[in-house]
Tab-separated table of N, CA and C in Angstrom:
chain	number	residue	atom	x	y	z
A	1	MET	N	40.310	273.347	309.044
A	1	MET	CA	38.999	273.580	308.486
A	1	MET	C	39.061	273.447	306.965
A	2	TYR	N	39.583	274.453	306.267
A	2	TYR	CA	39.731	274.394	304.808
A	2	TYR	C	41.208	274.460	304.469
A	3	GLN	N	41.593	273.722	303.431
A	3	GLN	CA	42.979	273.711	302.980
A	3	GLN	C	43.184	274.615	301.773
A	4	ARG	N	42.200	274.607	300.856
A	4	ARG	CA	42.316	275.382	299.623
A	4	ARG	C	40.923	275.881	299.234
A	5	ILE	N	40.812	277.194	299.092
A	5	ILE	CA	39.537	277.834	298.793
A	5	ILE	C	39.604	278.452	297.406
A	6	LEU	N	38.630	278.139	296.565
A	6	LEU	CA	38.525	278.771	295.257
A	6	LEU	C	37.537	279.922	295.365
A	7	VAL	N	37.943	281.098	294.916
A	7	VAL	CA	37.024	282.234	294.849
A	7	VAL	C	36.876	282.625	293.385
A	8	ALA	N	35.626	282.636	292.929
A	8	ALA	CA	35.325	283.028	291.552
A	8	ALA	C	35.091	284.529	291.536
A	9	THR	N	35.750	285.214	290.620
A	9	THR	CA	35.625	286.664	290.552
A	9	THR	C	35.544	287.128	289.111
A	10	ASP	N	34.852	288.243	288.925
A	10	ASP	CA	34.840	288.869	287.606
A	10	ASP	C	35.307	290.319	287.702
A	11	GLY	N	35.748	290.718	288.896
A	11	GLY	CA	36.229	292.081	289.092
A	11	GLY	C	35.139	293.078	289.422
A	12	SER	N	33.882	292.629	289.442
A	12	SER	CA	32.773	293.536	289.747
A	12	SER	C	32.752	293.878	291.242
A	13	THR	N	31.985	294.895	291.585
A	13	THR	CA	31.863	295.298	292.981
A	13	THR	C	31.341	294.151	293.831
A	14	LEU	N	30.346	293.450	293.327
A	14	LEU	CA	29.773	292.335	294.072
A	14	LEU	C	30.786	291.212	294.270
A	15	SER	N	31.533	290.875	293.236
A	15	SER	CA	32.499	289.790	293.390
A	15	SER	C	33.674	290.215	294.275
A	16	LYS	N	33.961	291.511	294.338
A	16	LYS	CA	35.018	291.988	295.248
A	16	LYS	C	34.638	291.738	296.702
A	17	LYS	N	33.343	291.784	297.009
A	17	LYS	CA	32.890	291.458	298.364
A	17	LYS	C	33.137	289.975	298.653
A	18	ALA	N	32.885	289.139	297.668
A	18	ALA	CA	33.139	287.706	297.837
A	18	ALA	C	34.632	287.448	298.015
A	19	VAL	N	35.457	288.168	297.271
A	19	VAL	CA	36.908	288.024	297.397
A	19	VAL	C	37.352	288.416	298.804
A	20	ALA	N	36.834	289.526	299.309
A	20	ALA	CA	37.193	289.986	300.662
A	20	ALA	C	36.819	288.931	301.703
A	21	SER	N	35.638	288.361	301.575
A	21	SER	CA	35.209	287.321	302.514
A	21	SER	C	36.066	286.067	302.384
A	22	ALA	N	36.387	285.687	301.163
A	22	ALA	CA	37.234	284.510	300.940
A	22	ALA	C	38.624	284.728	301.521
A	23	LEU	N	39.159	285.938	301.364
A	23	LEU	CA	40.475	286.254	301.939
A	23	LEU	C	40.446	286.141	303.458
A	24	ASN	N	39.401	286.682	304.071
A	24	ASN	CA	39.288	286.604	305.530
A	24	ASN	C	39.151	285.164	305.999
A	25	LEU	N	38.347	284.377	305.293
A	25	LEU	CA	38.170	282.976	305.651
A	25	LEU	C	39.473	282.194	305.479
A	26	ALA	N	40.188	282.466	304.393
A	26	ALA	CA	41.475	281.800	304.156
A	26	ALA	C	42.473	282.155	305.255
A	27	LYS	N	42.470	283.401	305.643
A	27	LYS	CA	43.378	283.861	306.711
A	27	LYS	C	43.051	283.141	308.027
A	28	LEU	N	41.757	283.094	308.369
A	28	LEU	CA	41.328	282.447	309.615
A	28	LEU	C	41.629	280.950	309.640
A	29	SER	N	41.457	280.300	308.502
A	29	SER	CA	41.621	278.841	308.467
A	29	SER	C	43.005	278.397	308.012
A	30	GLY	N	43.854	279.352	307.624
A	30	GLY	CA	45.187	278.994	307.156
A	30	GLY	C	45.169	278.322	305.798
A	31	ALA	N	44.148	278.607	305.015
A	31	ALA	CA	43.994	277.969	303.707
A	31	ALA	C	44.697	278.757	302.612
A	32	GLU	N	45.009	278.074	301.534
A	32	GLU	CA	45.518	278.704	300.324
A	32	GLU	C	44.313	279.183	299.525
A	33	LEU	N	44.472	280.272	298.807
A	33	LEU	CA	43.382	280.823	298.003
A	33	LEU	C	43.694	280.643	296.518
A	34	VAL	N	42.693	280.209	295.766
A	34	VAL	CA	42.792	280.110	294.316
A	34	VAL	C	41.761	281.076	293.747
A	35	ALA	N	42.224	282.141	293.102
A	35	ALA	CA	41.324	283.123	292.493
A	35	ALA	C	41.131	282.754	291.030
A	36	LEU	N	39.868	282.695	290.612
A	36	LEU	CA	39.555	282.271	289.246
A	36	LEU	C	38.705	283.308	288.541
A	37	LYS	N	39.104	283.651	287.335
A	37	LYS	CA	38.316	284.493	286.432
A	37	LYS	C	38.081	283.675	285.173
A	38	VAL	N	36.831	283.490	284.827
A	38	VAL	CA	36.484	282.756	283.616
A	38	VAL	C	36.213	283.772	282.515
A	39	VAL	N	36.928	283.642	281.413
A	39	VAL	CA	36.725	284.531	280.272
A	39	VAL	C	36.102	283.724	279.132
A	40	PRO	N	35.204	284.355	278.378
A	40	PRO	CA	34.542	283.622	277.293
A	40	PRO	C	35.450	283.459	276.079
A	41	ARG	N	35.095	282.532	275.270
A	41	ARG	CA	35.719	282.422	273.951
A	41	ARG	C	34.964	283.395	273.048
A	42	TYR	N	35.612	283.862	272.022
A	42	TYR	CA	34.955	284.807	271.123
A	42	TYR	C	33.810	284.105	270.405
A	43	PRO	N	32.620	284.698	270.437
A	43	PRO	CA	31.485	284.035	269.774
A	43	PRO	C	31.642	284.040	268.261
A	44	GLN	N	31.419	282.895	267.683
A	44	GLN	CA	31.462	282.770	266.228
A	44	GLN	C	30.041	282.879	265.696
A	45	SER	N	29.843	283.664	264.683
A	45	SER	CA	28.518	283.829	264.103
A	45	SER	C	28.324	282.824	262.970
A	46	TYR	N	27.250	282.059	263.070
A	46	TYR	CA	26.942	281.078	262.039
A	46	TYR	C	25.691	281.469	261.262
A	47	PHE	N	25.201	282.662	261.535
A	47	PHE	CA	23.976	283.103	260.884
A	47	PHE	C	24.300	283.997	259.688
A	48	GLU	N	23.503	283.899	258.678
A	48	GLU	CA	23.691	284.717	257.498
A	48	GLU	C	23.592	286.180	257.891
A	49	GLY	N	24.499	286.968	257.407
A	49	GLY	CA	24.500	288.394	257.718
A	49	GLY	C	25.277	288.724	258.978
A	50	GLY	N	25.743	287.707	259.685
A	50	GLY	CA	26.530	287.942	260.901
A	50	GLY	C	27.924	288.420	260.534
A	51	LEU	N	28.494	289.215	261.391
A	51	LEU	CA	29.836	289.738	261.168
A	51	LEU	C	30.853	288.649	261.483
A	52	VAL	N	31.688	288.337	260.526
A	52	VAL	CA	32.718	287.333	260.713
A	52	VAL	C	34.067	288.040	260.712
A	53	LEU	N	34.786	287.907	261.817
A	53	LEU	CA	36.101	288.527	261.927
A	53	LEU	C	37.179	287.547	261.490
A	54	PRO	N	38.260	288.070	260.962
A	54	PRO	CA	39.382	287.187	260.623
A	54	PRO	C	39.939	286.545	261.898
A	55	ALA	N	40.559	285.399	261.750
A	55	ALA	CA	41.105	284.659	262.892
A	55	ALA	C	42.076	285.500	263.705
A	56	SER	N	42.835	286.369	263.041
A	56	SER	CA	43.803	287.203	263.765
A	56	SER	C	43.092	288.184	264.696
A	57	GLU	N	41.944	288.707	264.254
A	57	GLU	CA	41.172	289.635	265.093
A	57	GLU	C	40.526	288.906	266.267
A	58	VAL	N	40.041	287.700	266.011
A	58	VAL	CA	39.450	286.895	267.081
A	58	VAL	C	40.508	286.616	268.141
A	59	ALA	N	41.698	286.240	267.701
A	59	ALA	CA	42.794	285.962	268.629
A	59	ALA	C	43.150	287.205	269.440
A	60	LYS	N	43.112	288.358	268.791
A	60	LYS	CA	43.428	289.625	269.472
A	60	LYS	C	42.402	289.926	270.570
A	61	VAL	N	41.119	289.738	270.257
A	61	VAL	CA	40.057	289.985	271.238
A	61	VAL	C	40.181	289.010	272.405
A	62	GLU	N	40.388	287.735	272.101
A	62	GLU	CA	40.520	286.740	273.163
A	62	GLU	C	41.734	287.033	274.044
A	63	LYS	N	42.810	287.523	273.432
A	63	LYS	CA	43.998	287.867	274.218
A	63	LYS	C	43.705	289.043	275.142
A	64	GLN	N	42.959	290.036	274.665
A	64	GLN	CA	42.579	291.169	275.511
A	64	GLN	C	41.750	290.701	276.699
A	65	TRP	N	40.798	289.816	276.441
A	65	TRP	CA	39.971	289.297	277.537
A	65	TRP	C	40.830	288.536	278.549
A	66	ALA	N	41.755	287.732	278.063
A	66	ALA	CA	42.627	286.960	278.946
A	66	ALA	C	43.540	287.881	279.753
A	67	THR	N	44.053	288.928	279.115
A	67	THR	CA	44.914	289.889	279.812
A	67	THR	C	44.140	290.598	280.921
A	68	HIS	N	42.919	291.016	280.603
A	68	HIS	CA	42.086	291.657	281.622
A	68	HIS	C	41.784	290.675	282.757
A	69	GLY	N	41.473	289.441	282.415
A	69	GLY	CA	41.209	288.418	283.426
A	69	GLY	C	42.406	288.192	284.329
A	70	GLN	N	43.594	288.172	283.729
A	70	GLN	CA	44.811	287.990	284.520
A	70	GLN	C	45.018	289.165	285.468
A	71	ALA	N	44.707	290.363	285.017
A	71	ALA	CA	44.827	291.542	285.884
A	71	ALA	C	43.883	291.438	287.077
A	72	VAL	N	42.692	290.919	286.851
A	72	VAL	CA	41.718	290.750	287.938
A	72	VAL	C	42.243	289.780	288.989
A	73	VAL	N	42.727	288.612	288.555
A	73	VAL	CA	43.204	287.623	289.530
A	73	VAL	C	44.542	288.034	290.152
A	74	ASP	N	45.350	288.783	289.423
A	74	ASP	CA	46.595	289.302	290.002
A	74	ASP	C	46.300	290.274	291.141
A	75	ALA	N	45.239	291.065	290.995
A	75	ALA	CA	44.841	291.986	292.059
A	75	ALA	C	44.415	291.220	293.308
A	76	VAL	N	43.737	290.101	293.112
A	76	VAL	CA	43.338	289.263	294.248
A	76	VAL	C	44.579	288.676	294.918
A	77	ALA	N	45.511	288.183	294.125
A	77	ALA	CA	46.746	287.608	294.675
A	77	ALA	C	47.538	288.654	295.454
A	78	LYS	N	47.547	289.876	294.953
A	78	LYS	CA	48.248	290.966	295.642
A	78	LYS	C	47.581	291.269	296.982
A	79	ALA	N	46.262	291.307	296.997
A	79	ALA	CA	45.524	291.551	298.239
A	79	ALA	C	45.757	290.405	299.225
A	80	ALA	N	45.830	289.185	298.713
A	80	ALA	CA	46.080	288.025	299.573
A	80	ALA	C	47.466	288.114	300.206
A	81	LYS	N	48.444	288.484	299.404
A	81	LYS	CA	49.810	288.608	299.907
A	81	LYS	C	49.867	289.649	301.019
A	82	ALA	N	49.146	290.754	300.855
A	82	ALA	CA	49.117	291.799	301.878
A	82	ALA	C	48.522	291.292	303.191
A	83	LYS	N	47.634	290.301	303.113
A	83	LYS	CA	47.015	289.720	304.311
A	83	LYS	C	47.792	288.517	304.836
A	84	GLY	N	48.846	288.127	304.125
A	84	GLY	CA	49.618	286.971	304.544
A	84	GLY	C	49.004	285.643	304.139
A	85	VAL	N	48.204	285.669	303.076
A	85	VAL	CA	47.552	284.459	302.572
A	85	VAL	C	48.234	284.036	301.274
A	86	THR	N	48.553	282.756	301.175
A	86	THR	CA	49.117	282.218	299.941
A	86	THR	C	48.010	282.145	298.899
A	87	ALA	N	48.268	282.666	297.720
A	87	ALA	CA	47.237	282.684	296.681
A	87	ALA	C	47.856	282.530	295.304
A	88	LYS	N	47.030	282.004	294.401
A	88	LYS	CA	47.409	281.981	292.993
A	88	LYS	C	46.192	282.375	292.183
A	89	GLY	N	46.452	283.029	291.067
A	89	GLY	CA	45.385	283.479	290.192
A	89	GLY	C	45.356	282.668	288.918
A	90	LEU	N	44.171	282.256	288.524
A	90	LEU	CA	44.004	281.462	287.311
A	90	LEU	C	42.944	282.092	286.422
A	91	VAL	N	43.179	282.008	285.119
A	91	VAL	CA	42.194	282.451	284.135
A	91	VAL	C	41.824	281.236	283.299
A	92	ALA	N	40.527	280.968	283.210
A	92	ALA	CA	40.041	279.839	282.411
A	92	ALA	C	39.233	280.377	281.241
A	93	LYS	N	39.443	279.809	280.065
A	93	LYS	CA	38.660	280.166	278.875
A	93	LYS	C	37.527	279.169	278.735
A	94	SER	N	36.308	279.675	278.822
A	94	SER	CA	35.161	278.788	278.678
A	94	SER	C	33.897	279.597	278.474
A	95	ASP	N	32.977	279.057	277.703
A	95	ASP	CA	31.667	279.683	277.548
A	95	ASP	C	30.710	279.193	278.626
A	96	LEU	N	31.097	278.162	279.345
A	96	LEU	CA	30.277	277.601	280.409
A	96	LEU	C	30.950	277.905	281.747
A	97	VAL	N	30.597	279.047	282.314
A	97	VAL	CA	31.263	279.549	283.510
A	97	VAL	C	31.162	278.569	284.671
A	98	SER	N	29.963	278.073	284.941
A	98	SER	CA	29.784	277.183	286.090
A	98	SER	C	30.628	275.912	285.954
A	99	GLU	N	30.674	275.352	284.759
A	99	GLU	CA	31.489	274.152	284.545
A	99	GLU	C	32.968	274.439	284.734
A	100	ALA	N	33.419	275.609	284.295
A	100	ALA	CA	34.823	275.980	284.463
A	100	ALA	C	35.167	276.153	285.941
A	101	ILE	N	34.252	276.724	286.709
A	101	ILE	CA	34.486	276.912	288.147
A	101	ILE	C	34.615	275.551	288.833
A	102	ILE	N	33.674	274.670	288.560
A	102	ILE	CA	33.689	273.350	289.195
A	102	ILE	C	34.924	272.551	288.770
A	103	ALA	N	35.254	272.585	287.485
A	103	ALA	CA	36.426	271.841	286.991
A	103	ALA	C	37.717	272.375	287.604
A	104	THR	N	37.824	273.689	287.733
A	104	THR	CA	39.031	274.276	288.321
A	104	THR	C	39.137	273.918	289.793
A	105	ALA	N	38.015	273.948	290.500
A	105	ALA	CA	38.020	273.561	291.916
A	105	ALA	C	38.477	272.109	292.070
A	106	ARG	N	37.962	271.244	291.211
A	106	ARG	CA	38.333	269.829	291.265
A	106	ARG	C	39.814	269.643	290.940
A	107	LYS	N	40.274	270.285	289.878
A	107	LYS	CA	41.664	270.141	289.430
A	107	LYS	C	42.655	270.635	290.481
A	108	ASN	N	42.284	271.706	291.198
A	108	ASN	CA	43.181	272.281	292.198
A	108	ASN	C	42.927	271.748	293.607
A	109	LYS	N	42.081	270.721	293.696
A	109	LYS	CA	41.776	270.062	294.971
A	109	LYS	C	41.275	271.052	296.033
A	110	CYS	N	40.388	271.931	295.605
A	110	CYS	CA	39.800	272.905	296.527
A	110	CYS	C	38.715	272.219	297.352
A	111	ASP	N	38.571	272.650	298.602
A	111	ASP	CA	37.537	272.065	299.442
A	111	ASP	C	36.411	273.046	299.760
A	112	LEU	N	36.436	274.220	299.116
A	112	LEU	CA	35.352	275.188	299.239
A	112	LEU	C	35.391	276.111	298.023
A	113	ILE	N	34.204	276.445	297.516
A	113	ILE	CA	34.067	277.448	296.451
A	113	ILE	C	33.337	278.634	297.059
A	114	VAL	N	33.886	279.825	296.871
A	114	VAL	CA	33.245	281.056	297.333
A	114	VAL	C	32.908	281.881	296.106
A	115	MET	N	31.660	282.341	296.045
A	115	MET	CA	31.256	283.175	294.920
A	115	MET	C	30.096	284.066	295.321
A	116	ALA	N	29.876	285.091	294.541
A	116	ALA	CA	28.795	286.037	294.793
A	116	ALA	C	27.585	285.677	293.952
A	117	SER	N	26.436	286.187	294.389
A	117	SER	CA	25.204	286.016	293.629
A	117	SER	C	24.442	287.327	293.643
A	118	HIS	N	23.854	287.669	292.511
A	118	HIS	CA	23.052	288.882	292.439
A	118	HIS	C	21.709	288.709	293.120
A	119	GLY	N	21.300	287.469	293.319
A	119	GLY	CA	20.023	287.207	293.965
A	119	GLY	C	18.820	287.550	293.109
A	120	ARG	N	18.985	287.409	291.797
A	120	ARG	CA	17.859	287.702	290.897
A	120	ARG	C	16.757	286.680	291.091
A	121	LYS	N	15.527	287.125	290.890
A	121	LYS	CA	14.377	286.237	291.035
A	121	LYS	C	13.463	286.373	289.835
A	122	GLY	N	12.579	285.434	289.713
A	122	GLY	CA	11.534	285.508	288.697
A	122	GLY	C	12.057	285.511	287.280
A	123	VAL	N	11.469	286.402	286.470
A	123	VAL	CA	11.774	286.466	285.043
A	123	VAL	C	13.232	286.845	284.803
A	124	LYS	N	13.776	287.769	285.614
A	124	LYS	CA	15.180	288.153	285.429
A	124	LYS	C	16.096	286.942	285.575
A	125	ARG	N	15.803	286.081	286.559
A	125	ARG	CA	16.629	284.890	286.757
A	125	ARG	C	16.500	283.952	285.560
A	126	LEU	N	15.292	283.811	285.047
A	126	LEU	CA	15.085	282.940	283.891
A	126	LEU	C	15.791	283.465	282.654
A	127	LEU	N	15.716	284.774	282.439
A	127	LEU	CA	16.317	285.374	281.252
A	127	LEU	C	17.836	285.454	281.349
A	128	LEU	N	18.339	285.843	282.496
A	128	LEU	CA	19.778	286.049	282.649
A	128	LEU	C	20.514	284.800	283.116
A	129	GLY	N	19.784	283.836	283.661
A	129	GLY	CA	20.423	282.619	284.146
A	129	GLY	C	21.134	282.857	285.451
A	130	SER	N	21.659	281.809	286.020
A	130	SER	CA	22.379	281.930	287.272
A	130	SER	C	23.534	280.945	287.300
A	131	GLU	N	24.723	281.479	287.147
A	131	GLU	CA	25.917	280.631	287.226
A	131	GLU	C	26.044	280.067	288.634
A	132	THR	N	25.696	280.890	289.624
A	132	THR	CA	25.771	280.442	291.014
A	132	THR	C	24.861	279.241	291.234
A	133	GLN	N	23.651	279.310	290.705
A	133	GLN	CA	22.709	278.199	290.852
A	133	GLN	C	23.259	276.929	290.202
A	134	GLN	N	23.891	277.077	289.051
A	134	GLN	CA	24.471	275.913	288.375
A	134	GLN	C	25.600	275.300	289.205
A	135	VAL	N	26.437	276.162	289.806
A	135	VAL	CA	27.524	275.650	290.645
A	135	VAL	C	26.942	274.939	291.864
A	136	LEU	N	25.949	275.559	292.499
A	136	LEU	CA	25.312	274.936	293.664
A	136	LEU	C	24.712	273.571	293.311
A	137	THR	N	24.113	273.488	292.160
A	137	THR	CA	23.437	272.259	291.738
A	137	THR	C	24.418	271.141	291.404
A	138	HIS	N	25.541	271.474	290.780
A	138	HIS	CA	26.424	270.447	290.237
A	138	HIS	C	27.721	270.213	291.008
A	139	SER	N	28.056	271.076	291.940
A	139	SER	CA	29.308	270.927	292.681
A	139	SER	C	29.204	269.821	293.730
A	140	HIS	N	30.276	269.071	293.887
A	140	HIS	CA	30.331	268.030	294.907
A	140	HIS	C	31.100	268.517	296.142
A	141	ILE	N	31.554	269.767	296.115
A	141	ILE	CA	32.200	270.331	297.289
A	141	ILE	C	31.345	271.507	297.779
A	142	PRO	N	31.494	271.902	299.028
A	142	PRO	CA	30.675	272.993	299.562
A	142	PRO	C	30.872	274.298	298.793
A	143	VAL	N	29.795	275.081	298.712
A	143	VAL	CA	29.796	276.376	298.038
A	143	VAL	C	29.269	277.415	299.000
A	144	LEU	N	30.029	278.475	299.207
A	144	LEU	CA	29.604	279.591	300.040
A	144	LEU	C	29.191	280.710	299.099
A	145	VAL	N	27.912	281.125	299.183
A	145	VAL	CA	27.378	282.146	298.306
A	145	VAL	C	27.167	283.421	299.109
A	146	LEU	N	27.695	284.512	298.574
A	146	LEU	CA	27.577	285.813	299.242
A	146	LEU	C	26.788	286.770	298.380
A	147	ARG	N	26.012	287.626	299.041
A	147	ARG	CA	25.206	288.625	298.325
A	147	ARG	C	25.507	289.997	298.849
């Protein structure tokens, strides 16, 4: 059925449900699991009056985000190992989460993307955006969305 499944996670309660489902699906299909956490790059302020941090501080913040991201995907890999599923955890640095998910799936030759969605509608969806919607729109491989 599936050979390699990418699960996008941010460590939230909702994404943990998607991880659990992806683990079960990987176990049933004998697939390898790729757990991905996308961390942002530190925002640079270009506006007058904006706080500008020294490069060393920016690097420190980005390292903290990457370390936290690695802890999230390591937890998924540990849970996968307990279920007898082969897994690897990846952290991608990008401000464009949906593009990072699709690029990682392509690079790792995944044949399914599993991710959660908050299911926001109306104005909230317009204001907050939807990474899931972007992945659904632009991905060339199947996407399983869980709520």
